[in-house]
XYZ file of C-alpha atoms in Angstrom:
402
model
C 23.845 89.007 220.139
C 25.735 89.963 217.158
C 28.824 87.867 216.495
C 31.478 89.535 214.647
C 34.050 87.481 212.850
C 36.673 87.785 210.149
C 36.090 85.736 207.056
C 38.937 85.445 204.468
C 37.870 86.170 200.933
C 38.364 83.499 198.310
C 41.309 84.002 196.018
C 40.288 84.628 192.428
C 41.992 82.390 189.946
C 43.467 84.377 187.071
C 43.070 82.561 183.775
C 45.801 83.569 181.359
C 44.668 83.802 177.780
C 46.608 81.479 175.550
C 48.183 83.244 172.580
C 49.444 81.947 169.285
C 52.901 81.264 170.681
C 51.414 79.304 173.598
C 50.461 76.410 171.364
C 53.047 73.847 170.458
C 53.676 73.852 166.717
C 54.762 70.768 164.906
C 57.899 70.672 162.787
C 55.924 70.384 159.564
C 53.923 73.542 160.355
C 57.112 75.506 161.003
C 58.734 74.277 157.795
C 55.665 75.002 155.686
C 55.494 78.493 157.202
C 59.153 79.201 156.438
C 58.749 77.864 152.906
C 55.672 80.042 152.380
C 57.605 83.054 153.680
C 60.314 82.389 151.088
C 57.642 82.025 148.412
C 58.837 78.572 147.348
C 56.764 75.619 146.265
C 57.646 71.951 146.611
C 58.743 71.851 142.993
C 60.989 74.903 143.539
C 62.641 73.159 146.502
C 63.055 69.992 144.437
C 64.752 71.955 141.641
C 67.129 73.798 143.978
C 67.995 71.042 146.520
C 67.859 68.120 144.035
C 65.563 66.279 146.503
C 62.293 64.764 145.362
C 59.205 66.786 146.169
C 57.647 63.654 147.668
C 60.520 63.466 150.181
C 60.067 67.163 151.076
C 56.360 66.573 151.685
C 57.214 63.490 153.805
C 59.592 65.557 155.954
C 56.900 68.175 156.555
C 54.373 65.420 157.364
C 56.882 63.525 159.628
C 56.409 60.378 157.584
C 59.645 58.323 157.400
C 57.931 55.484 155.541
C 57.865 57.551 152.321
C 61.658 57.258 151.900
C 63.133 54.411 149.897
C 66.309 54.299 152.008
C 65.981 55.241 155.687
C 69.707 55.910 155.915
C 69.278 59.102 153.855
C 66.539 60.603 156.045
C 68.962 62.422 158.342
C 70.732 64.078 155.392
C 67.454 65.082 153.738
C 66.031 66.610 156.934
C 69.197 68.551 157.753
C 69.567 69.825 154.151
C 65.954 70.990 154.064
C 66.326 72.672 157.489
C 69.480 74.459 156.309
C 67.598 75.608 153.187
C 64.895 77.138 155.455
C 67.532 78.821 157.688
C 66.615 76.554 160.634
C 68.832 74.657 163.057
C 69.531 71.317 161.290
C 70.225 69.317 164.479
C 67.100 70.595 166.272
C 65.013 69.936 163.160
C 66.249 66.352 162.894
C 65.701 65.687 166.617
C 62.173 67.114 166.364
C 61.513 64.988 163.272
C 62.642 61.843 165.107
C 60.494 62.743 168.144
C 57.343 63.391 166.119
C 57.726 60.477 163.703
C 59.277 57.931 166.054
C 62.216 57.492 163.692
C 65.469 56.205 165.190
C 68.848 56.357 163.537
C 70.324 52.923 162.897
C 73.854 51.942 162.006
C 74.628 50.692 158.518
C 74.637 46.951 159.385
C 71.229 46.897 161.063
C 68.010 45.775 159.475
C 66.467 49.200 159.969
C 69.103 50.753 157.676
C 68.303 48.427 154.774
C 66.435 49.655 151.791
C 63.424 47.442 152.367
C 60.421 49.559 153.281
C 58.003 48.274 155.919
C 54.614 47.342 154.639
C 52.050 49.978 155.452
C 48.600 48.818 156.404
C 46.154 49.649 153.653
C 43.092 51.343 155.201
C 39.607 50.529 154.036
C 38.171 52.809 151.350
C 35.703 54.324 153.788
C 38.426 54.864 156.432
C 40.929 56.606 154.167
C 41.874 60.063 155.424
C 42.685 62.313 152.465
C 44.444 64.809 154.746
C 46.636 62.271 156.548
C 47.820 60.456 153.408
C 47.714 62.905 150.527
C 48.329 61.484 147.089
C 50.986 63.937 145.810
C 48.926 67.079 146.298
C 51.575 69.208 144.630
C 51.065 67.489 141.246
C 48.051 68.814 139.289
C 45.479 66.245 138.301
C 45.506 65.175 134.675
C 42.804 66.411 132.346
C 40.413 64.098 130.593
C 40.910 63.328 126.928
C 37.985 65.441 125.691
C 38.036 68.043 128.466
C 39.684 70.642 126.213
C 37.179 70.238 123.402
C 34.509 72.942 123.293
C 31.123 72.027 121.816
C 30.937 75.313 119.953
C 34.238 74.597 118.209
C 32.938 71.272 116.893
C 30.260 73.006 114.828
C 32.742 75.521 113.407
C 35.140 72.720 112.523
C 32.371 70.803 110.748
C 31.389 73.895 108.727
C 35.026 74.414 107.733
C 35.387 70.801 106.593
C 32.162 71.062 104.558
C 33.360 74.294 102.924
C 36.711 72.798 101.972
C 35.032 69.687 100.566
C 32.598 71.787 98.507
C 35.372 73.893 97.033
C 37.395 70.812 96.178
C 34.456 69.093 94.484
C 33.616 72.235 92.520
C 37.205 72.608 91.306
C 37.321 68.942 90.268
C 34.035 69.309 88.333
C 35.241 72.410 86.492
C 38.498 70.661 85.575
C 36.627 67.703 84.144
C 34.383 69.963 82.071
C 37.340 71.898 80.700
C 39.112 68.726 79.582
C 36.093 67.434 77.610
C 36.317 67.648 73.803
C 33.035 68.058 71.907
C 32.739 67.697 68.125
C 30.094 69.822 66.411
C 29.035 69.223 62.728
C 29.872 72.039 60.284
C 28.558 72.752 56.799
C 31.931 73.675 55.294
C 34.132 70.900 53.999
C 37.426 70.596 55.857
C 40.431 71.994 54.022
C 42.292 68.674 53.973
C 39.336 66.880 52.350
C 38.804 69.700 49.836
C 42.355 69.378 48.534
C 41.911 65.709 47.569
C 41.439 65.129 43.859
C 38.294 63.049 43.279
C 39.627 61.764 39.939
C 42.620 60.225 41.673
C 40.360 57.940 43.640
C 40.436 59.959 46.851
C 36.788 60.900 46.614
C 35.436 57.405 45.896
C 33.440 55.836 48.704
C 34.819 52.729 50.260
C 32.048 50.508 48.994
C 32.597 51.577 45.355
C 36.264 50.623 45.320
C 36.411 47.191 43.774
C 39.113 44.730 42.980
C 39.387 46.022 39.397
C 40.309 49.521 40.525
C 43.236 48.482 42.704
C 44.282 45.407 40.759
C 46.807 47.278 38.606
C 48.199 49.383 41.471
C 51.680 48.449 42.604
C 52.850 49.854 45.895
C 56.401 51.251 45.937
C 59.034 49.141 47.571
C 60.666 49.963 50.858
C 63.988 50.764 49.190
C 62.335 53.250 46.844
C 60.653 55.034 49.735
C 63.889 55.033 51.697
C 65.799 56.481 48.725
C 63.079 59.072 48.201
C 63.132 60.436 51.735
C 66.844 59.919 52.387
C 68.818 63.211 52.275
C 71.060 63.225 49.210
C 74.787 63.506 49.776
C 76.544 66.309 47.904
C 79.594 65.601 45.771
C 81.216 68.851 46.824
C 80.293 71.051 49.762
C 78.568 74.291 48.908
C 80.288 77.280 50.475
C 78.462 80.580 50.596
C 80.692 83.544 51.463
C 79.027 85.805 53.955
C 81.394 88.777 53.593
C 81.966 88.995 49.867
C 82.961 92.688 49.664
C 85.757 92.172 52.198
C 86.999 89.056 50.385
C 87.231 90.957 47.104
C 89.707 93.479 48.529
C 93.339 92.948 47.515
C 95.841 94.378 50.001
C 98.497 94.440 47.262
C 96.636 97.120 45.319
C 96.190 99.759 48.039
C 96.482 100.679 51.639
C 99.062 102.429 53.737
C 101.283 99.361 53.808
C 100.898 98.476 50.093
C 103.719 98.840 47.522
C 104.090 101.891 45.342
C 102.725 102.048 41.815
C 106.086 101.173 40.223
C 106.506 98.111 42.491
C 103.036 96.579 42.007
C 102.834 93.441 39.918
C 102.013 94.175 36.309
C 102.677 97.909 36.742
C 106.447 97.981 36.330
C 107.626 101.324 34.979
C 104.255 102.969 35.553
C 104.399 105.774 38.106
C 100.840 106.934 37.647
C 98.114 106.348 40.168
C 95.607 103.659 39.376
C 92.085 104.925 39.106
C 90.035 104.004 42.148
C 93.060 103.368 44.374
C 93.540 106.011 47.055
C 97.043 107.118 48.034
C 98.539 106.346 51.407
C 96.762 108.188 54.213
C 98.166 108.694 57.707
C 95.505 107.823 60.260
C 97.531 108.594 63.422
C 98.566 111.837 65.035
C 100.887 112.920 67.756
C 99.464 112.238 71.227
C 98.244 115.119 73.322
C 100.441 116.173 76.212
C 99.541 114.381 79.447
C 99.726 115.226 83.115
C 102.143 113.435 85.396
C 102.257 113.707 89.192
C 105.822 113.934 90.536
C 106.436 113.529 94.285
C 109.543 115.071 95.816
C 108.612 114.219 99.424
C 106.210 111.848 101.160
C 102.554 112.784 100.601
C 99.163 111.058 100.580
C 97.520 111.352 97.147
C 94.122 110.261 95.801
C 93.018 110.678 92.165
C 89.301 110.215 91.575
C 87.488 109.964 88.224
C 84.468 112.104 87.307
C 82.054 109.283 88.241
C 83.597 108.912 91.710
C 85.836 105.909 90.960
C 89.198 106.006 92.733
C 91.916 105.737 90.072
C 94.956 106.100 92.305
C 95.326 106.322 96.072
C 98.577 105.821 97.941
C 101.338 107.531 99.911
C 103.815 108.728 97.297
C 107.452 108.894 98.297
C 110.253 110.946 96.805
C 110.728 110.044 93.130
C 107.299 108.381 92.639
C 105.328 109.405 89.542
C 101.803 108.732 88.279
C 100.455 109.350 84.763
C 96.914 110.724 84.955
C 94.613 108.952 82.445
C 93.256 111.198 79.698
C 89.483 110.877 79.925
C 86.568 112.886 78.547
C 85.803 114.288 81.973
C 88.917 115.386 83.894
C 90.001 113.566 87.031
C 90.278 115.405 90.355
C 93.096 115.414 92.893
C 93.043 115.415 96.703
C 96.396 115.628 98.484
C 97.354 115.837 102.138
C 100.769 117.549 101.695
C 100.371 120.079 98.879
C 103.978 121.264 98.911
C 105.413 117.803 98.148
C 103.898 117.122 94.683
C 104.521 118.853 91.336
C 102.981 118.462 87.858
C 105.004 117.421 84.783
C 103.305 118.717 81.597
C 105.032 118.451 78.207
C 108.468 118.085 79.792
C 108.094 121.043 82.172
C 107.370 120.989 85.889
C 104.650 123.170 87.368
C 103.739 123.738 90.949
C 103.842 122.764 93.682
C 100.185 121.957 94.270
C 99.998 124.329 97.248
C 101.795 125.546 100.346
C 103.477 123.020 102.607
C 101.196 121.466 105.246
C 98.007 122.363 103.385
C 95.294 119.991 102.077
C 94.113 120.525 98.497
C 90.858 118.996 97.192
C 88.900 118.827 93.926
C 91.728 120.034 91.697
C 90.967 119.335 88.007
C 93.924 117.532 86.389
C 93.788 119.063 82.889
C 96.633 120.610 80.903
C 94.835 123.906 80.413
C 93.877 124.227 84.065
C 97.326 123.371 85.423
C 99.309 125.541 82.977
C 96.977 128.463 83.687
C 96.784 128.200 87.478
C 100.417 127.257 88.162
C 103.739 128.685 87.038
C 106.792 126.759 85.935
C 108.591 125.436 88.994
C 111.923 126.969 90.005
C 114.436 124.164 90.500
C 116.668 126.391 92.631
C 113.825 127.061 95.099
C 113.287 123.370 95.932
C 116.374 121.204 96.223
C 114.265 118.015 96.441
C 112.673 118.814 93.085
C 116.058 119.483 91.521
C 117.346 116.120 92.779
C 114.307 114.261 91.422
C 114.671 115.958 88.003
C 118.410 115.176 87.915
C 117.829 111.485 88.702
C 115.073 111.294 86.070
C 117.342 112.821 83.410
C 120.105 110.363 84.262
C 117.690 107.419 84.018
C 116.040 108.812 80.886
C 112.610 109.073 82.491
C 112.003 112.782 81.850
C 109.060 113.113 79.418
C 110.044 114.695 76.163
C 108.068 117.775 75.036
C 105.489 117.008 72.374
C 105.126 118.953 69.101
C 102.233 121.374 69.181
């Protein structure tokens, strides 16, 4: 007999795979991850937050015993959480939960600055990961760790080379300073000039008492009088320009008296032989060029070598005498119709049309009298007024004799 029955199948238990978010992360892991995302090191955080790097590491490790004053832990944790863009209150609560730290009021013993004594583990029980010894500070190098063995040999060779060069230079200097005397066959000049008959050539052993018995050495006063410079009774004057001293201005020259007025020549109108008559050594000056401004104008006079002789803004009535040099000066003017030239008492010009700039104009008498005509006083009332004022003041240049 076949028994049929219904049997319920067993329910399969579904095991859910735990992901990364399923694990509970500690506060220190979250803070280190945020700090790594920002690309900041402990020293960077210390420089920006003004909190010791050891305190930052203690916050990440949930170690409240690393702080000198427990009352500042809350502020440090909240500041560091704010720096990492985290919730400061949640971060502090998580820190207290993981580390077992409890906030105490200011009058309690827990808020005092005294740190609890930490049990010192045995050397073989020390966990380097649980209690790191400032891992962010690089270990110091040994004293001779930076010395390369190959550099020691090179340094020794360099020292030996310098010592050898110094010793060689010292030896050469000593040899140069040595003085060696070599015998010569020729008699020295000083010894050859000594007269043997005067006793200079006698050997020392042949000089007896009889030879020097009658010799009397000169006294000190005699030697002093011999080598003392003799005082002159009258100073000796040596004229250095005798020909000029022998000239008598009363006997000639342009300013000297006439022949009848000279001493000893009264009544004699003849010319003394050898005395030249009066000669005129001056002549009338050459006519010059004068700039005359009748209106405001900028003027610059430049020498042949480029030196600026005159540069200004001339106003009505201003004048400037152009220096007479070997090479003529040149003129540059901004308002050509406002300036005229006064040459030998006559006015020429103007320099150019009104509103025009004139450059490199040679200021010579020949050039100006050839290029320009005599100015018409009736055509320019300003020029006529300037000439009238100059005549009244006596400033008009008189024409020179040619």
